[in-house]
Coordinates of C-alpha atoms and ligand atoms in Angstrom, one line a residue:
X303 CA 0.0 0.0 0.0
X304 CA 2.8 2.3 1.0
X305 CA 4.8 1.7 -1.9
X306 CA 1.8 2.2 -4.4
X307 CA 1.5 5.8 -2.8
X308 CA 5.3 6.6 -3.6
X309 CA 4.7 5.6 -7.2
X310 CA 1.4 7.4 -7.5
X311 CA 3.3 10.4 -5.8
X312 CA 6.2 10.0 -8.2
X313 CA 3.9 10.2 -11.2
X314 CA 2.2 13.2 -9.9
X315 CA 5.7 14.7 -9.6
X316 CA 6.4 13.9 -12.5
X317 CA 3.4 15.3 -14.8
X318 CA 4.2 18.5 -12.7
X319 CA 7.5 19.0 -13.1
X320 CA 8.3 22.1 -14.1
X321 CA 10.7 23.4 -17.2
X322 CA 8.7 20.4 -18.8
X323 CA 8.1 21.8 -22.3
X324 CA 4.4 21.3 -23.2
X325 CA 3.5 20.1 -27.1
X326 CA 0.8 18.8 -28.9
X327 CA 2.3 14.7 -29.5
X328 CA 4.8 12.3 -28.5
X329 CA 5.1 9.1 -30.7
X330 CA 7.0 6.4 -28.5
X331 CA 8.4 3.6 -30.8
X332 CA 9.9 0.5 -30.6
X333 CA 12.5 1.7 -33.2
X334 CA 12.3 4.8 -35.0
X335 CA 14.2 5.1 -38.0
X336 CA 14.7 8.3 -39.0
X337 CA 16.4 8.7 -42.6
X338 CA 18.6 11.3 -41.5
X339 CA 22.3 11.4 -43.4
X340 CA 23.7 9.1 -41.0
X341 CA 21.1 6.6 -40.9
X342 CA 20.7 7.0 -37.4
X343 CA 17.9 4.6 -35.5
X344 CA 17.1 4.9 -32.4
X345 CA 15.9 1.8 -30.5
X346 CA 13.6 2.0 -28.7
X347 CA 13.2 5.9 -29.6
X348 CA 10.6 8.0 -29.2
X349 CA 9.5 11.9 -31.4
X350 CA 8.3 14.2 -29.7
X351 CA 6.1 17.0 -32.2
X352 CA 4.8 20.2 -31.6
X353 CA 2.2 21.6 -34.0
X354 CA 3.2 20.6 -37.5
X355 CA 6.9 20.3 -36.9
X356 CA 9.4 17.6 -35.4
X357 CA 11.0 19.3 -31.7
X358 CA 13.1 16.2 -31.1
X359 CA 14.1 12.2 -31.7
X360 CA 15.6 10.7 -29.1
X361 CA 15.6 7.9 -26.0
X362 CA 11.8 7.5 -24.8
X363 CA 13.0 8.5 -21.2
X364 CA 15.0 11.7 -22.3
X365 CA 11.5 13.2 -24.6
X366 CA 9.3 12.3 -21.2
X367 CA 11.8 13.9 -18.9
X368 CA 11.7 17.1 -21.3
X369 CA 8.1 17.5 -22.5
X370 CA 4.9 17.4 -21.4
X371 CA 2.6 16.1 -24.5
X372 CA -0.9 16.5 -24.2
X373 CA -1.1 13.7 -26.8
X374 CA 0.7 10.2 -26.6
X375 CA 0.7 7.9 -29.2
X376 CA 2.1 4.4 -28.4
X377 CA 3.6 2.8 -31.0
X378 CA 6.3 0.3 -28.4
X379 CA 6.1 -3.0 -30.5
X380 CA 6.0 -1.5 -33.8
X381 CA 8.5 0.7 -36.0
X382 CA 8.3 4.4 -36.0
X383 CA 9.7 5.9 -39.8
X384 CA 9.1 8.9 -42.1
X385 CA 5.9 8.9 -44.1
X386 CA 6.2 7.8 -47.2
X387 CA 6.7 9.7 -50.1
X388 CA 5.1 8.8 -53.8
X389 CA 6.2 10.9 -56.7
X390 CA 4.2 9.8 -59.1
X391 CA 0.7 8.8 -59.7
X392 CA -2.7 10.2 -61.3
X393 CA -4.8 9.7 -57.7
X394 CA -8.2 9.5 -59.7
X395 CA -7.1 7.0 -62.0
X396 CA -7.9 4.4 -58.8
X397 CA -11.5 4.6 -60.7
X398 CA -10.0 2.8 -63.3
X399 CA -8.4 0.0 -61.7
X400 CA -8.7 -3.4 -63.6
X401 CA -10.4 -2.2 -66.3
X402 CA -7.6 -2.3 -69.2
X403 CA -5.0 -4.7 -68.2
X404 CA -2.3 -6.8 -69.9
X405 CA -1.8 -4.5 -72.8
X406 CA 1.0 -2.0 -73.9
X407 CA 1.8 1.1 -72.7
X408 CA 0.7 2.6 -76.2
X409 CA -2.2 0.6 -77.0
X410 CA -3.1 0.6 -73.6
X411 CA -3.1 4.8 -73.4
X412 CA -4.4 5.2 -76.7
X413 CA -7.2 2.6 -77.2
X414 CA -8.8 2.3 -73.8
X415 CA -7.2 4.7 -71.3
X416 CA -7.5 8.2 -73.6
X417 CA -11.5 7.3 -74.6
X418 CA -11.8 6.4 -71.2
X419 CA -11.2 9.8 -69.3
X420 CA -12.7 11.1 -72.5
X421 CA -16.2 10.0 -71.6
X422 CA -16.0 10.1 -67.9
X423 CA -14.1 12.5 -66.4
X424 CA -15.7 15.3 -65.1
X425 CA -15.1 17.4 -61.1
X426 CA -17.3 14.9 -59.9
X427 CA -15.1 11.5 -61.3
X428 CA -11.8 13.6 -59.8
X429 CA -13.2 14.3 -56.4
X430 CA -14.6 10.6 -55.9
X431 CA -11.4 9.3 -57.3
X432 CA -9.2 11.3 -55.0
X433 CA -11.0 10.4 -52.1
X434 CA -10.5 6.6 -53.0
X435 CA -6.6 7.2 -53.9
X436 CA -6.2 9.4 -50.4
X437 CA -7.8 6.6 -48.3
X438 CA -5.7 4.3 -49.6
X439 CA -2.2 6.2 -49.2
X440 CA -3.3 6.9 -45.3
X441 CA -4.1 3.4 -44.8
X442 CA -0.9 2.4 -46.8
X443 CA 1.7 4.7 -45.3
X444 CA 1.8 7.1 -48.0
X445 CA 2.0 10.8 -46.3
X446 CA 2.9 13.3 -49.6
X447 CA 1.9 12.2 -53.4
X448 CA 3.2 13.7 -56.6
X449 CA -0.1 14.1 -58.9
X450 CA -0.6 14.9 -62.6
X451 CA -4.4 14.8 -63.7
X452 CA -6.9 17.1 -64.6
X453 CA -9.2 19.5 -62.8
X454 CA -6.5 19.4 -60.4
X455 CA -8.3 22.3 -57.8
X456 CA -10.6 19.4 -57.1
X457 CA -8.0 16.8 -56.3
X458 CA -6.2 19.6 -54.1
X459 CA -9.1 20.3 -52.3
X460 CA -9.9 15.9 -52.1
X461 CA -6.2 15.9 -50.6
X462 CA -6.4 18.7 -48.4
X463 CA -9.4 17.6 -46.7
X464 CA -7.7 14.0 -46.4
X465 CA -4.8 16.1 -44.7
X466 CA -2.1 14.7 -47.2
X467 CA 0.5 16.6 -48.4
X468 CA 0.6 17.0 -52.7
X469 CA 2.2 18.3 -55.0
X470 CA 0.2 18.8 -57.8
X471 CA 0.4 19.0 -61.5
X472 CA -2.1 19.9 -63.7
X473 CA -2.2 18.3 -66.8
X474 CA -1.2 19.6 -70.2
X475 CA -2.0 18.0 -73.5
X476 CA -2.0 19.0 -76.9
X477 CA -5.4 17.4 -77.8
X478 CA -9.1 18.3 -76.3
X479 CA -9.5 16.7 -73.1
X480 CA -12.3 16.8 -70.4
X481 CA -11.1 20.2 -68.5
X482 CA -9.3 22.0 -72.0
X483 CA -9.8 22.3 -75.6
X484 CA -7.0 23.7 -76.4
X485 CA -3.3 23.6 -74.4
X486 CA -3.7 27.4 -74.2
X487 CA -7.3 26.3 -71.8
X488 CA -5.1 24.1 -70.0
X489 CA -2.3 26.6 -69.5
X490 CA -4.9 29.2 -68.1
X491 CA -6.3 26.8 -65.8
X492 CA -2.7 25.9 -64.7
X493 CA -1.8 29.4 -63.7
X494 CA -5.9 30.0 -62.1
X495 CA -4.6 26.8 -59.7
X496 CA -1.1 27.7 -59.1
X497 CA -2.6 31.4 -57.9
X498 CA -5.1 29.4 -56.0
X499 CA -3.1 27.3 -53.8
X500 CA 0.3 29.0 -53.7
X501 CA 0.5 29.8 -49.6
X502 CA -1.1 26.4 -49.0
X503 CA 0.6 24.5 -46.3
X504 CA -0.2 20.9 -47.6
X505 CA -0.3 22.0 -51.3
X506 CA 2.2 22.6 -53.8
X507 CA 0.5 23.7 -57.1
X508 CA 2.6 22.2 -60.2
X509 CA 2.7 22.2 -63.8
X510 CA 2.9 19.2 -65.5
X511 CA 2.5 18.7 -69.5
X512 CA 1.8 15.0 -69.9
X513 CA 4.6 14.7 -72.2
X514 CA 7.2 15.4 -75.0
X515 CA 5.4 13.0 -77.3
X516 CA 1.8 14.7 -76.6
X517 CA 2.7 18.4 -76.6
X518 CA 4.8 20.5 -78.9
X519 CA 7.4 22.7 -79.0
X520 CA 5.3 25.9 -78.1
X521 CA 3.2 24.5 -75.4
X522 CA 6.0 22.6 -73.5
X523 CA 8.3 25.9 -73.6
X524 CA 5.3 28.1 -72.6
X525 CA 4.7 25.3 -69.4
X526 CA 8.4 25.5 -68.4
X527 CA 7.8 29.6 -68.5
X528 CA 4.6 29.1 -66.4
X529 CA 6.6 26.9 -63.9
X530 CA 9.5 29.4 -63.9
X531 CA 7.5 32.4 -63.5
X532 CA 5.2 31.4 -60.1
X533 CA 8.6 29.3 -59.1
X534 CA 6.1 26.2 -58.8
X535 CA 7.4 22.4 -59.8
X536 CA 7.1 21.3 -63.6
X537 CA 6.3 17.6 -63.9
X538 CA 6.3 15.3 -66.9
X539 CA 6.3 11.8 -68.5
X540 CA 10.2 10.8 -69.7
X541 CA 11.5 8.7 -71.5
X542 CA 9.4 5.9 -70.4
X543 CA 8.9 3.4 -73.3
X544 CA 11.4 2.7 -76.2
X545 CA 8.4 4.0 -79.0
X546 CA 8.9 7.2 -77.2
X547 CA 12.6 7.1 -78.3
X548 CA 11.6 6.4 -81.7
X549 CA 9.1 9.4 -82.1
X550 CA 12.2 11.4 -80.2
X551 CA 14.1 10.3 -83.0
X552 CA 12.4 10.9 -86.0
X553 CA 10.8 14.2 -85.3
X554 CA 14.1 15.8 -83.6
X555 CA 17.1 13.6 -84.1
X556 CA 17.6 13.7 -80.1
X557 CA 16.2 11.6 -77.3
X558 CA 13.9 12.8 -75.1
X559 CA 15.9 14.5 -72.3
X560 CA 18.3 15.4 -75.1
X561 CA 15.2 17.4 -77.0
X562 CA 14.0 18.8 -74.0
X563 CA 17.6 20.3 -73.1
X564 CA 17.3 21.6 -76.7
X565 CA 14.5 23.6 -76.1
X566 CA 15.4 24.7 -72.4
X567 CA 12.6 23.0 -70.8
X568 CA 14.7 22.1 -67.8
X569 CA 14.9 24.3 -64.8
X570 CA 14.8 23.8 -61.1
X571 CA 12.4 21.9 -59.6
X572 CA 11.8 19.9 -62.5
X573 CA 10.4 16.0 -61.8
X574 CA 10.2 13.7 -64.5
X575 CA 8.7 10.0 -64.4
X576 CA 10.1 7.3 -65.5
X577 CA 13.4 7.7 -67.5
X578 CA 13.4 4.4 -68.6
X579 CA 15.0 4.4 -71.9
X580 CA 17.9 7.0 -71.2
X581 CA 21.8 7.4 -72.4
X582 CA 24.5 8.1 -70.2
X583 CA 24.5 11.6 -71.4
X584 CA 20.6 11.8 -70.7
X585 CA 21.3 11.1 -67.1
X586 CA 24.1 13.6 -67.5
X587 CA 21.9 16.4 -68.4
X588 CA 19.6 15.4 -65.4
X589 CA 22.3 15.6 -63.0
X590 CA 23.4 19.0 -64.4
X591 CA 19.9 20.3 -64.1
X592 CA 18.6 19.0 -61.1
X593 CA 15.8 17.0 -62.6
X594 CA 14.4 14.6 -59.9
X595 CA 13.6 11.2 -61.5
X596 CA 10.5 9.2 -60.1
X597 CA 10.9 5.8 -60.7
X598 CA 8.3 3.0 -61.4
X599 CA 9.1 0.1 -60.9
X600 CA 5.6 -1.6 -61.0
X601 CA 3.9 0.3 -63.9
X602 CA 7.1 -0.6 -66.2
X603 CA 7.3 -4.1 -65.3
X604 CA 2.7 -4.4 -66.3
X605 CA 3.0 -2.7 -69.2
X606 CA 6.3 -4.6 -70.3
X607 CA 8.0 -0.6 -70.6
X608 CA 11.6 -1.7 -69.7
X609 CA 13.9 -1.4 -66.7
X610 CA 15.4 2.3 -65.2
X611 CA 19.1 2.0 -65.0
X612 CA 18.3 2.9 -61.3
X613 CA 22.2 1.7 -60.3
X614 CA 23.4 4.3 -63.1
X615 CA 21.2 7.4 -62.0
X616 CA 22.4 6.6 -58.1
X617 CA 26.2 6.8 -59.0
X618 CA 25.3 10.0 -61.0
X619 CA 23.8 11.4 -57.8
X620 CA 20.7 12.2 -59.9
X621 CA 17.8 12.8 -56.8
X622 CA 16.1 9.3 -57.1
X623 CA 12.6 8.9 -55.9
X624 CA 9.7 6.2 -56.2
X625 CA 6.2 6.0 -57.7
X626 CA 3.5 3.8 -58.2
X627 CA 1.9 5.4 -61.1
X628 CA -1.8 5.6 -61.5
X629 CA -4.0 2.8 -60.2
X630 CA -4.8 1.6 -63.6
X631 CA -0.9 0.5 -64.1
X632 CA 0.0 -1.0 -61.3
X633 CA -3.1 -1.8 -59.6
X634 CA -2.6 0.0 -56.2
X635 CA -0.7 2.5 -54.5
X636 CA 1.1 0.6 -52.1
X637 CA 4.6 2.0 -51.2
X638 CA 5.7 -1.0 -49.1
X639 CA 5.2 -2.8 -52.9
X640 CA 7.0 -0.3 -54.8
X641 CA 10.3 -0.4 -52.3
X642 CA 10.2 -4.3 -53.0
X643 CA 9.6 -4.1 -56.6
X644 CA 12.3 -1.6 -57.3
X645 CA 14.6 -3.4 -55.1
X646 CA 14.0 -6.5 -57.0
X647 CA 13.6 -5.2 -60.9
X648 CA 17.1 -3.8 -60.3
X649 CA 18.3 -6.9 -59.1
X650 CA 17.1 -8.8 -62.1
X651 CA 17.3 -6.5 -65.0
X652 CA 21.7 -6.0 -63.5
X653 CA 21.9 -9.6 -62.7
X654 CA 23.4 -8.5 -59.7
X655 CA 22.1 -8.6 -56.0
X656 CA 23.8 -5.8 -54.4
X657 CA 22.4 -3.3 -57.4
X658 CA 19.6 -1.9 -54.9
X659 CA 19.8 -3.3 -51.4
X660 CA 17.0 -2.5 -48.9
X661 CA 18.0 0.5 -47.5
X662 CA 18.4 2.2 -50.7
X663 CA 15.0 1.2 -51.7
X664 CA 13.7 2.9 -48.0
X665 CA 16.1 5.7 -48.9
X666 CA 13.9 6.2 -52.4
X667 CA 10.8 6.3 -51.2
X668 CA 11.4 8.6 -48.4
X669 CA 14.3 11.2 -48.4
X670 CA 15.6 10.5 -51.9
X671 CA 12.2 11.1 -52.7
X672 CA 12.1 14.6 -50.8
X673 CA 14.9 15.4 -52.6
X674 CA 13.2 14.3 -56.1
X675 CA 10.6 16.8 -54.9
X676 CA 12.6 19.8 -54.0
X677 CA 11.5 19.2 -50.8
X678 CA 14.4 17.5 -48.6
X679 CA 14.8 20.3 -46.2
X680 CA 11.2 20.1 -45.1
X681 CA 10.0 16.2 -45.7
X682 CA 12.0 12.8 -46.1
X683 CA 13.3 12.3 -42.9
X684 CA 12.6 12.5 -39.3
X685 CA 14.5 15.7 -37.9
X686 CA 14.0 18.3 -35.9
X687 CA 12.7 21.4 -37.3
X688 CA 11.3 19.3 -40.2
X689 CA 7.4 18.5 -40.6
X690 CA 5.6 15.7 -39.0
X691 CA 5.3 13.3 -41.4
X692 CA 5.2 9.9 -40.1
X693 CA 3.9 6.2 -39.7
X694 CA 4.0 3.5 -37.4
X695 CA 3.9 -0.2 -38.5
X696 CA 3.7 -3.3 -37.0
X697 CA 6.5 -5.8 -37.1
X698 CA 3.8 -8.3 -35.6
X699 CA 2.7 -10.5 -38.3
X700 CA 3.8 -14.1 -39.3
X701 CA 5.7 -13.3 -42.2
X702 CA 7.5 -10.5 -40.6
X703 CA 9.2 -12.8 -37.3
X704 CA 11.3 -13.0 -36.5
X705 CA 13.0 -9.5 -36.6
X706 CA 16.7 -9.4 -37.1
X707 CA 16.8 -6.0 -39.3
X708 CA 14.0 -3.1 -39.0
X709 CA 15.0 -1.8 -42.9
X710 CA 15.2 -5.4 -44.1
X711 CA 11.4 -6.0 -43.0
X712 CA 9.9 -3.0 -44.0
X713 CA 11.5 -3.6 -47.6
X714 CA 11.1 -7.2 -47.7
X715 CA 8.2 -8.3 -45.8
X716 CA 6.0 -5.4 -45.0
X717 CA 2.9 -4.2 -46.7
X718 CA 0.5 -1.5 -46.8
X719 CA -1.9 -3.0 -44.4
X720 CA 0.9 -3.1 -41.4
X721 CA 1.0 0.7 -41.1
X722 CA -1.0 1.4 -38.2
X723 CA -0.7 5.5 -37.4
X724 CA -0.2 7.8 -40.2
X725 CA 0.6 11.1 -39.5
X726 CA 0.4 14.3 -41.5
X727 CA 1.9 18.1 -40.8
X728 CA 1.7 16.9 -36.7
X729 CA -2.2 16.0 -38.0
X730 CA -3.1 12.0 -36.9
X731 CA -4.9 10.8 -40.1
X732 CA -5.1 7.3 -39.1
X733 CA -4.6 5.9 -35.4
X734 CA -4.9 1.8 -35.0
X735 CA -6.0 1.7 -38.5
X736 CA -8.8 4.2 -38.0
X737 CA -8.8 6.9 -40.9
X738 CA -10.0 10.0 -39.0
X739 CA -10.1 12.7 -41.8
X740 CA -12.3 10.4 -44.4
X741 CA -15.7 8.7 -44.1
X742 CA -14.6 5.0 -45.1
X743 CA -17.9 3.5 -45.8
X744 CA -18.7 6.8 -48.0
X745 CA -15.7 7.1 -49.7
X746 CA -16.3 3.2 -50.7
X747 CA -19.9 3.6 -51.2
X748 CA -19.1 6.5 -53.7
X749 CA -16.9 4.6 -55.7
X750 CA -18.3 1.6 -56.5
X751 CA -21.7 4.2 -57.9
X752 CA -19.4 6.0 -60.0
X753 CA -17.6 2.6 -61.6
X754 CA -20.8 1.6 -62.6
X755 CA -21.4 4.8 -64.5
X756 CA -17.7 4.3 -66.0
X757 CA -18.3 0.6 -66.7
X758 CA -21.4 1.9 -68.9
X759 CA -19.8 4.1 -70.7
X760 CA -16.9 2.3 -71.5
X761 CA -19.0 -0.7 -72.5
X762 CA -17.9 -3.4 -70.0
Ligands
LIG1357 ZN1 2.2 8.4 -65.2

């Protein structure tokens, strides 16, 4: 009895102590792995955040002697890790998952996807669709998204209500499509959203023509002077399937990145996806320009596109980071996937083991991915002064024991479905698997209405 009065006492004490600084959320881990440049984990390790940003990492007992947090999240038996960071996907395309597979990229874009979103797409399609695609990065671990779609005010509004981080492009395209007629409509409507979401905190309004092979000369320029202008990201498609190199070839005698130098399209903060089919000198040029490279290792291997020479752009020091693509390559949007898949398409395609070992794939999809984003000194890693963006997993599950190596599970073994907590700009999106900022059943419910106005007008 006497003893359990000391310990009540000391607890007491111990929630009164003063010089305890008082913030908004502690996150006590069983390992946290925080990304930094030295690769530093901390086992067991707790965070301690205050509003949107990171105060501190450290020892569980050091945070508790120095704050007082009037949230506590306890994440003991599971591992504690940045959020991770997709750059590049088309969110609303979830709507179209399974409904063109087993074809190539070309045929598969031009035959089924391009009349597709040319019949359905509407404000409507995009805000369901993001809704989808935002549920599932929360529940899969995903904390900032790369995006190039159309209507993109709608999908920035979808992500900002989800409380995900994006950076958004809209699209681009030479040809009519469901929110321009002409690329001069789409340009407008570019510069209408950049205005519109420029001081955002989650939202970083982009630019993104869809590609070299379906924009010309006039319109690409007049996106990379958009981009330059408002100092915004410009996003494209590169270099991602070896018809693209022949259409590079015969209009302009230059690859794609070579053509695109030509014409002075890149400039900082420029992302491109894919970069599949590229020269030495191509990567070259990217290093010399800055150009962040999103690699995807899931949508190439579906649609047969070919493998990045992802050993080659990491020895360049080219800023490397990971994608899934939209939903109707790939079929999800499952990071935990992507890491594997990169790790092992490198693997193959080198015939060599060591070409991308675990924790370069964790690297990709969460600091090198930052980087890719022009984002690296405010996402990517778990540091103080940075934002809090961050997940919890479980280590608990069959395949996953035992644990030897933290980076070696969550690469190897781990899947969406383990992340447990997601966190957000010091905002909990999901605790123990419970999405707070989304209606699940609605979101669902929404989605499975709208496919079956997609399924009739696409006829299947
Ligand atoms: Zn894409």
């Amino acid at each position: 009895m006497r003893a359990c009065v000391v310990v009540a006492l000391a607890v007491v004490s111990l929630a009164m102590q003063p010089g305890r600084r008082a913030i908004s959320l502690v996150i006590i881990g069983g390992a946290v792995i925080t990304e930094d440049a030295r690769h530093s984990v901390v086992a067991p390790g707790a965070v301690a955040i205050d509003g949107t940003d990171i105060v501190e990492v450290g020892a569980p007992d050091a945070i508790a002697a120095r704050y007082r947090a009037s949230d506590t999240i306890d994440a003991r038996d599971q591992i504690v890790l940045p959020g991770l960071i997709n750059t590049h996907t088309h969110a609303p395309m979830v709507m179209y998952r399974g409904l063109a597979d087993d074809l190539a990229l070309m045929d598969w874009l031009q035959k089924y996807i391009f009349p597709a979103e040319a019949k359905t797409v509407s404000p409507e399609f995009v805000r369901i669709g993001t809704r989808l695609a935002a549920l599932e990065m929360i529940e899969s671990g995903t904390t900032t998204y790369a995006d190039m779609y159309y209507f993109e005010e709608e999908i920035a509004k979808a992500t900002r209500d989800a409380g995900l981080r994006g950076v958004l492009g809209q699209t681009i395209i030479q040809f009519p499509v469901a929110d321009a007629k002409t690329p001069a409509e789409g340009l407008a409507r570019a510069e209408a959203f950049i205005k519109a979401f420029k001081d955002d905190s989650l939202i970083v309004p982009a630019v993104a023509p869809h590609a070299m092979y379906t924009n010309d000369k006039a319109t690409l320029v007049a996106c990379a002077e958009l981009a330059h202008r408002y100092g915004v990201p410009l996003i494209t498609h590169l270099a991602e399937t070896e018809d693209e190199i022949r259409i590079a070839r015969e209009q302009h005698q230059a690859t794609p990145t070579a053509y695109l130098e030509s014409i002075g399209f890149w400039g900082a903060k420029t992302l491109a996806a894919h970069g599949v089919w590229v020269t030495d000198e191509d990567i070259a040029i990217l290093k010399r320009r800055n150009v962040g490279v999103a690699h995807n290792p899931e949508s190439n291997m579906k649609l047969a596109s070919g493998a990045a020479p992802v050993k080659k752009y990491l020895a360049a020091g080219v800023a490397l980071g990971l994608g899934t693509d939209g939903a109707a390559s790939n079929n999800d949007q499952d990071m935990f996937e992507a890491m594997r898949q990169a790790s092992f398409l490198a693997k193959h395609s080198e015939h060599d083991p060591t070409a991308l070992p675990a924790q370069a794939a964790l690297d990709m999809a969460t600091i090198g991915g930052a980087r890719a984003l022009s984002m690296e000194r405010t996402i990517g890693s778990l540091e103080p002064g940075k934002r809090a963006d961050l997940i919890a997993v479980s280590v608990n599950a069959s395949r996953q024991t035992p644990l030897y190596e933290p980076v070696s599970h969550l690469v190897y073994t781990t899947r969406g479905d383990d992340v447990r907590t997601t966190i957000v700009n010091g905002k909990v999106l999901m605790k123990e698997r419970q999405v707070r900022t989304l209606d699940r059943a609605a979101v669902m419910a929404d989605a499975r209405r709208l496919a079956e106005r997609v399924r009739a007008a696409v006829g299947r």
